[in-house]
Coordinates of C-alpha atoms and ligand atoms in Angstrom, one line a residue:
X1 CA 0.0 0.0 0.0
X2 CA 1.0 3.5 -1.3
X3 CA 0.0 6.5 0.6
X4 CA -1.7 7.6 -2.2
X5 CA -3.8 4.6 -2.2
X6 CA -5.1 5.7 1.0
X7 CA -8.8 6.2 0.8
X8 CA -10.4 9.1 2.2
X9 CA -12.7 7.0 4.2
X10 CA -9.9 6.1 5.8
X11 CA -7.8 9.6 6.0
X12 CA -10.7 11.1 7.9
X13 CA -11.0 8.1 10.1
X14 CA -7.7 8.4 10.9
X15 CA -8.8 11.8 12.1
X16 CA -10.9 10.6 14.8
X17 CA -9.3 9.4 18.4
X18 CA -12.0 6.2 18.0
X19 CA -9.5 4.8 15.3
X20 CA -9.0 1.1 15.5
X21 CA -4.8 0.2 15.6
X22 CA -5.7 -3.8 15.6
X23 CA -7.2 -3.5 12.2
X24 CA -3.4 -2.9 10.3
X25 CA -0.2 -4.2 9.9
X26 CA 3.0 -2.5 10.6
X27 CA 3.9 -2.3 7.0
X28 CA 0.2 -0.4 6.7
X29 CA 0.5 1.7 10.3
X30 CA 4.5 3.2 8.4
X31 CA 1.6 4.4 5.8
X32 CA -1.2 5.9 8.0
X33 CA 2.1 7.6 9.5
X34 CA 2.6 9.3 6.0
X35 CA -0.7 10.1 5.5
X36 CA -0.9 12.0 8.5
X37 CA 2.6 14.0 7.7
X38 CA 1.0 14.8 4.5
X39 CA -2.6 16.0 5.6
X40 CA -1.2 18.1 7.7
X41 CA 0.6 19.8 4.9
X42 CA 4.1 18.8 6.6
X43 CA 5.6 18.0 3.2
X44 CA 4.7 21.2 1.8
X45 CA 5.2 23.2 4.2
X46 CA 8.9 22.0 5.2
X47 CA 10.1 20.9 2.0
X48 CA 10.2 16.9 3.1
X49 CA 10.9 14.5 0.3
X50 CA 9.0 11.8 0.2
X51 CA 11.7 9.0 0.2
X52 CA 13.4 10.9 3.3
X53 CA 10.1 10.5 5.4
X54 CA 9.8 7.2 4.0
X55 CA 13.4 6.4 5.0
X56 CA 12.8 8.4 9.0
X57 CA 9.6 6.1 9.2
X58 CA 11.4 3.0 8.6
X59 CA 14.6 4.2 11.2
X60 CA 12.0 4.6 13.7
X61 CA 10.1 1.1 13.1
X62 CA 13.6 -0.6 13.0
X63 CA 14.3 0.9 16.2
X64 CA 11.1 0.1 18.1
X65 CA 11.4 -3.5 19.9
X66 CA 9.8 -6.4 19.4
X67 CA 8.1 -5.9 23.0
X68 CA 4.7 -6.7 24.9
X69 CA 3.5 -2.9 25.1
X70 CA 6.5 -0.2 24.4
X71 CA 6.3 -1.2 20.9
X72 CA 6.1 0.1 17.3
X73 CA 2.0 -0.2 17.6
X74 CA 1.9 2.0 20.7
X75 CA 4.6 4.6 18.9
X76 CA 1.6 4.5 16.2
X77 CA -1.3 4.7 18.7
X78 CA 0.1 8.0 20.5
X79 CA 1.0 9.6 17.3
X80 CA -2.8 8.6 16.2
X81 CA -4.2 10.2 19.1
X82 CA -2.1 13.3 18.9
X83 CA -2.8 13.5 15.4
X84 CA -6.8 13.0 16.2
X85 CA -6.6 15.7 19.2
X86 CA -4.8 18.2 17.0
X87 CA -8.1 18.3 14.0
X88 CA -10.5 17.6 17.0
X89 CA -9.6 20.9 18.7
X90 CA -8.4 22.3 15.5
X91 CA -5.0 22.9 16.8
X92 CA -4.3 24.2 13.1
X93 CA -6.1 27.3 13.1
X94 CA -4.7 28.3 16.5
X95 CA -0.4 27.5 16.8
X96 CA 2.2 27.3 13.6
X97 CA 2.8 24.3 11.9
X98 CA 6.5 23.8 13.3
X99 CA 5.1 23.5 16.6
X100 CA 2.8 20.7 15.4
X101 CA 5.5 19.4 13.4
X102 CA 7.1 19.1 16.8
X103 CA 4.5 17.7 18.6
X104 CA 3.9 14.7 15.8
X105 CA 7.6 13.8 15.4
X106 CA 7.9 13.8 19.1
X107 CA 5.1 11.2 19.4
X108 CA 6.4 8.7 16.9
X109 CA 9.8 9.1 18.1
X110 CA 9.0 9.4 22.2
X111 CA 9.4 5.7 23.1
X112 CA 12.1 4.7 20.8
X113 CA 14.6 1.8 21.1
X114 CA 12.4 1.2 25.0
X115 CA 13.9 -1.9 26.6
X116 CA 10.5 -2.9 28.4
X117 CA 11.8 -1.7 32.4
X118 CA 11.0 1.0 33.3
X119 CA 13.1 4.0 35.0
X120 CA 12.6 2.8 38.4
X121 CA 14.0 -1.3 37.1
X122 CA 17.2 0.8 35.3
X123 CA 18.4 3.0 37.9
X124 CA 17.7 0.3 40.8
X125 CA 19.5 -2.5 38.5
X126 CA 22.3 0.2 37.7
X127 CA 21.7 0.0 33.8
X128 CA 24.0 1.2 31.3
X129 CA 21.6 3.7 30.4
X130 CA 21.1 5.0 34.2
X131 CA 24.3 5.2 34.0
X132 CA 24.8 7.9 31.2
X133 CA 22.4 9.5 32.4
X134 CA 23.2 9.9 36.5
X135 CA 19.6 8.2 36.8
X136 CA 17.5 11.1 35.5
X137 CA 15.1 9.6 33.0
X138 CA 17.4 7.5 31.6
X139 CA 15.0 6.2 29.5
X140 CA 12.9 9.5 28.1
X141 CA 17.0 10.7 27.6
X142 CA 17.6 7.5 25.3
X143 CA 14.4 7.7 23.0
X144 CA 15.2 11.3 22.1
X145 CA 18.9 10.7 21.5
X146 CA 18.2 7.5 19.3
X147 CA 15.7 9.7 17.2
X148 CA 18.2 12.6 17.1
X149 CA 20.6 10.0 15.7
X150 CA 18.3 8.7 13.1
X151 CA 18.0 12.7 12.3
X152 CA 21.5 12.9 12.1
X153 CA 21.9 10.9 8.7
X154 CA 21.0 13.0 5.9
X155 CA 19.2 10.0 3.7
X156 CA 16.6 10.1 7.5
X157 CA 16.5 13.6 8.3
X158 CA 13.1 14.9 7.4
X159 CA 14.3 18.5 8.6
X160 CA 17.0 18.6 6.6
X161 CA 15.6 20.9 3.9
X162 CA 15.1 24.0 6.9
X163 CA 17.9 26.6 8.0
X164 CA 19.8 26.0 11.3
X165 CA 17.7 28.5 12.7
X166 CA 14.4 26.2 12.7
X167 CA 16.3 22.7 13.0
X168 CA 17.1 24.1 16.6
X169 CA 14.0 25.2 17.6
X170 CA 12.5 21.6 16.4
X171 CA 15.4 19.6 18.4
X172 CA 14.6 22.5 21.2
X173 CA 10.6 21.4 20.9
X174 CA 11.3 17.3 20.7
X175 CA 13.8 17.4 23.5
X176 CA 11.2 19.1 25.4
X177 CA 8.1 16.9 24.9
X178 CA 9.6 13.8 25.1
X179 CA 11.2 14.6 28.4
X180 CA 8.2 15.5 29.5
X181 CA 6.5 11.9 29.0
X182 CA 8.8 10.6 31.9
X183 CA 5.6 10.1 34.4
X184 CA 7.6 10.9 37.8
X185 CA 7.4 14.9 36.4
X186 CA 4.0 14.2 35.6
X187 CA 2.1 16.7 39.1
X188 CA 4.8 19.4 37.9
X189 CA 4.1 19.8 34.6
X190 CA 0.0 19.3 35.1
X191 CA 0.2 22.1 37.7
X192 CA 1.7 24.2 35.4
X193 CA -0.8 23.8 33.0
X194 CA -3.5 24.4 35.7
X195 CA -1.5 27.8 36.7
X196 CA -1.5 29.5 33.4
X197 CA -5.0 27.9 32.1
X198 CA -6.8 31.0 33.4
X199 CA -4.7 33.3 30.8
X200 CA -3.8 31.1 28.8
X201 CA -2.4 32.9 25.5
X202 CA -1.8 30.8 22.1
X203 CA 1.1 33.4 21.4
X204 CA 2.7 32.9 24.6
X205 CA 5.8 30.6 23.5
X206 CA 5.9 29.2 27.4
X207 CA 2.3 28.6 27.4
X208 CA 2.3 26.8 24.2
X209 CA 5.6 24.7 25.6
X210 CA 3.1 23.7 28.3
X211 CA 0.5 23.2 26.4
X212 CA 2.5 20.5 23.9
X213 CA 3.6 18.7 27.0
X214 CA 0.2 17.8 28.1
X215 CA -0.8 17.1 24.4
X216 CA 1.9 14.4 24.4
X217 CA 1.4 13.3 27.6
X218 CA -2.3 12.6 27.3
X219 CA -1.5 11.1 23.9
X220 CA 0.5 9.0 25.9
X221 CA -1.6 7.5 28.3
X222 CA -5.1 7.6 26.3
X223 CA -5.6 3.4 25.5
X224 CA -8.6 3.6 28.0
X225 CA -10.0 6.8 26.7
X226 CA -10.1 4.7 23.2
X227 CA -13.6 2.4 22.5
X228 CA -13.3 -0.8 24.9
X229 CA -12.3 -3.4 21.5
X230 CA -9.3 -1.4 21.3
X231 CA -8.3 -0.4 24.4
X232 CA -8.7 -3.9 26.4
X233 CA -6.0 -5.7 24.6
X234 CA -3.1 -2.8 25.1
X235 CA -4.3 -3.4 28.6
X236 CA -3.2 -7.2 28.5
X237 CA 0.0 -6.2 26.7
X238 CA 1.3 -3.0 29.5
X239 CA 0.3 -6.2 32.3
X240 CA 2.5 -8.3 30.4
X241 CA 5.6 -6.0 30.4
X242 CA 4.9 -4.9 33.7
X243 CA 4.8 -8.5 34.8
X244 CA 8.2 -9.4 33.2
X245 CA 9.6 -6.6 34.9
X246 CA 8.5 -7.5 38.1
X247 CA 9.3 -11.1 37.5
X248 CA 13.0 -10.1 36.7
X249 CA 13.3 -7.7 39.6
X250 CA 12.7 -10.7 41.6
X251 CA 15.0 -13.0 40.4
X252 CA 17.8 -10.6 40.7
X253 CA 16.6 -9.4 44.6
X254 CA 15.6 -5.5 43.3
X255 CA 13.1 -4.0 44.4
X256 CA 9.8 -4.7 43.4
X257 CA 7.9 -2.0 41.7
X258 CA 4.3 -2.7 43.5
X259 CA 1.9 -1.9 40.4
X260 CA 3.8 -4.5 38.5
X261 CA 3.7 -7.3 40.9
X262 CA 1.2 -9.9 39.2
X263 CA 0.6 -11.5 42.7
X264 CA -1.0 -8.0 43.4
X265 CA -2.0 -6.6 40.9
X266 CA -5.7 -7.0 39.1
X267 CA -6.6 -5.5 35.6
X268 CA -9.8 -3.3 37.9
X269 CA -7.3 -2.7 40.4
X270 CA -4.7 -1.5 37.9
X271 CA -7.4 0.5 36.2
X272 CA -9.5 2.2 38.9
X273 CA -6.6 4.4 40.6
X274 CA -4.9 5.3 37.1
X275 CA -8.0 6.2 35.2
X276 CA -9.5 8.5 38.2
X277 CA -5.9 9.8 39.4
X278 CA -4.0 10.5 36.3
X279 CA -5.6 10.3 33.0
X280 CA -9.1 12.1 34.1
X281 CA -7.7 14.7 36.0
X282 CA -5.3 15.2 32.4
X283 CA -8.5 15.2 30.2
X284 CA -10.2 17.5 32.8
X285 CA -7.6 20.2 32.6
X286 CA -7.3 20.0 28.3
X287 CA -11.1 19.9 28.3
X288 CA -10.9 23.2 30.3
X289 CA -9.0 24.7 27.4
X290 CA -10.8 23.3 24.6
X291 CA -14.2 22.8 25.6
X292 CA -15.2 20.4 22.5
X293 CA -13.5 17.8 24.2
X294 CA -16.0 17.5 26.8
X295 CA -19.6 17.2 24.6
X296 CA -17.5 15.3 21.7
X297 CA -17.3 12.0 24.0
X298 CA -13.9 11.8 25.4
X299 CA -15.1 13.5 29.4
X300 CA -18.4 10.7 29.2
X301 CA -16.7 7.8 28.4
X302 CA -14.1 8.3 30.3
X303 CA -16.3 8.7 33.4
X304 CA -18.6 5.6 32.0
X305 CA -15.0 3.9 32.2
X306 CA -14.2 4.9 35.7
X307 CA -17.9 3.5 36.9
X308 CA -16.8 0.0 35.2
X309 CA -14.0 -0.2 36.2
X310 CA -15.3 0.7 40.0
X311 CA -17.9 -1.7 39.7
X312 CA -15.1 -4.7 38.6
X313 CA -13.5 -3.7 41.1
X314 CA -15.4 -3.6 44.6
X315 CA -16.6 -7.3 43.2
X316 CA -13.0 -8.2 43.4
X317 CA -13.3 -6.9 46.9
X318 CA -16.3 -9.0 47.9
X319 CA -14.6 -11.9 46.9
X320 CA -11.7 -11.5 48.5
X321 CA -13.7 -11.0 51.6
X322 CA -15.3 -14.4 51.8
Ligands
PCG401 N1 -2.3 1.2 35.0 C1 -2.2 1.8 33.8 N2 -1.0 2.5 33.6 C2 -0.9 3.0 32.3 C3 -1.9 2.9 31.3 N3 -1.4 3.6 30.2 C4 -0.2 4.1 30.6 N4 0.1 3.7 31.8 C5 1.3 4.1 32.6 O1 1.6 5.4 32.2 C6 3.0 5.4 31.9 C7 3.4 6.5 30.9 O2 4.8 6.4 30.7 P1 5.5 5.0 30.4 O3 5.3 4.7 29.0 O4 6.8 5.0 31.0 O5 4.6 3.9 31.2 C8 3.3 4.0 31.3 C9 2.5 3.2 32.2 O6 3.2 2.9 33.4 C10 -3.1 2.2 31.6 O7 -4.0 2.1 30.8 N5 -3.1 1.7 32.9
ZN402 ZN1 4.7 5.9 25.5

């Protein structure tokens, strides 16, 4: 499949945040990744060659492993859903395009080359990449320079048509949001966003910097804000990573990050406390901002989700009681 054999049933439902990921195959997901560089007029605009992009999509796929939820499908999902949030809010008609060029390169390339263990796994086991780093976010660190290296070759580098001038306010913009997906900064950076939501200002360059960082972070976290067929099975796959993790801290006498222990941890219980915790209150704040976000389904379902999950959960409960 071409890009230009894209149908525009399908452009516009990749538009839409209910877009099904299960339905394609990686070879057609480096496609839909096109397609979306191109409806956004990012090859225009920025002078990309279509063998280049072609060539940066395929660097990034190569570099994704071959793991249980960290993987090239969930690079794909995020972009998706960043891509989705950006026409559903119409991002276009209210910041430049390098800043959503920024914010769409940051999301496919915001996981890359992840190893499966989390921060907590590297700097307790005293990885080679906690190392570099002196332990802060050693792996948020690691997925931007592995994308900046696949920027570096010329035959990859979909920027390299610009002047210096905007290549450093792109790597400026990337560095930024994908640091920013590390979770342990994740009460900072919302109560930013909750501080300058009252005047907010779409020409405010620090406001917009905050404003990108949520969009990737919510991006980021949005399986269960995604119809129920799509979202349960990412569910089984971040339990399965988080369970090899676990089971490997284990065996080698680390600690034992709690919310990956499978002898604690339920798919209700993982759910209840993350959906009403982190990725509501997220929604909450961007719904303030852009108010479409709460009548255009996102805010209900998400609260019909919480209920479920709730429900699941204080069966779990009873059962455990008798
Ligand atoms: N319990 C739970 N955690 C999630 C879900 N989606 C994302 N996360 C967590 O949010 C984190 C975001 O950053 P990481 O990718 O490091 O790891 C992710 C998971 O730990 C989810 O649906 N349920
Ligand atoms: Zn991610």
């Amino acid at each position: 499949m071409s890009s230009l054999e894209v149908s525009e049933e399908v452009r516009q439902y990749l538009k839409t945040p209910t877009f099904d990921n299960w339905q394609w195959e990686d070879a057609e997901i480096m496609v839909l990744l096109q397609v979306m560089y191109t409806d956004l007029d990012f090859i225009s605009t920025f002078n990309i060659e279509l063998d280049v992009l072609q060539q940066f999509l395929y660097e990034v796929y190569r570099r994704y492993n071959n793991i249980p939820f960290h993987n090239f499908k969930h690079c794909f999902c995020v972009t998706q859903m960043m891509y989705g949030l950006i026409w559903l809010i119409d991002l276009r008609s209210k910041i430049d395009s390098i800043d959503l060029l920024i914010m769409l390169t940051s999301a496919v390339c915001h996981d890359l080359d992840h190893t499966g263990y989390n921060n907590a796994y590297q700097i307790n086991a005293r990885t080679e990449l906690a190392l570099r780093y002196n332990d802060i976010s050693p792996l948020e660190n690691h997925h931007c320079a592995v994308a900046f290296e696949i920027l570096e070759k010329s035959e990859s580098n979909i920027f390299r048509n610009l002047p210096t001038e905007q290549y450093k306010r792109i790597r400026e913009g990337i560095i930024k949001c994908i640091l920013a997906t590390d979770m342990t900064r994740h009460t900072e950076i919302l109560n930013k966003f909750k501080a300058i939501l009252p005047v907010f200002d779409f020409s405010n360059k620090d406001h917009r910097d905050v404003l990108m960082m949520i969009m990737i972070k919510v991006s980021d976290i949005s399986n269960e804000a995604r119809p129920m067929d799509v979202a349960e099975p990412w569910l089984d796959c971040l339990l399965q990573e988080f369970f090899n993790q676990s089971d490997m801290e284990k065996l080698e006498g680390l600690p034992v990050t709690p919310f990956m222990d499978r002898d604690k941890v339920t798919k209700p219980s993982s759910q209840t406390g993350f959906i009403r915790f982190v990725l509501f209150p997220l929604f909450i704040e961007l719904a303030n901002l852009f108010p479409c976000l709460e009548v255009r389904t996102f805010l209900e379902d998400l609260t019909k989700r919480v209920r479920e999950t709730e429900t699941h959960r204080e069966r779990e409960r009873k059962r455990e009681r008798v």
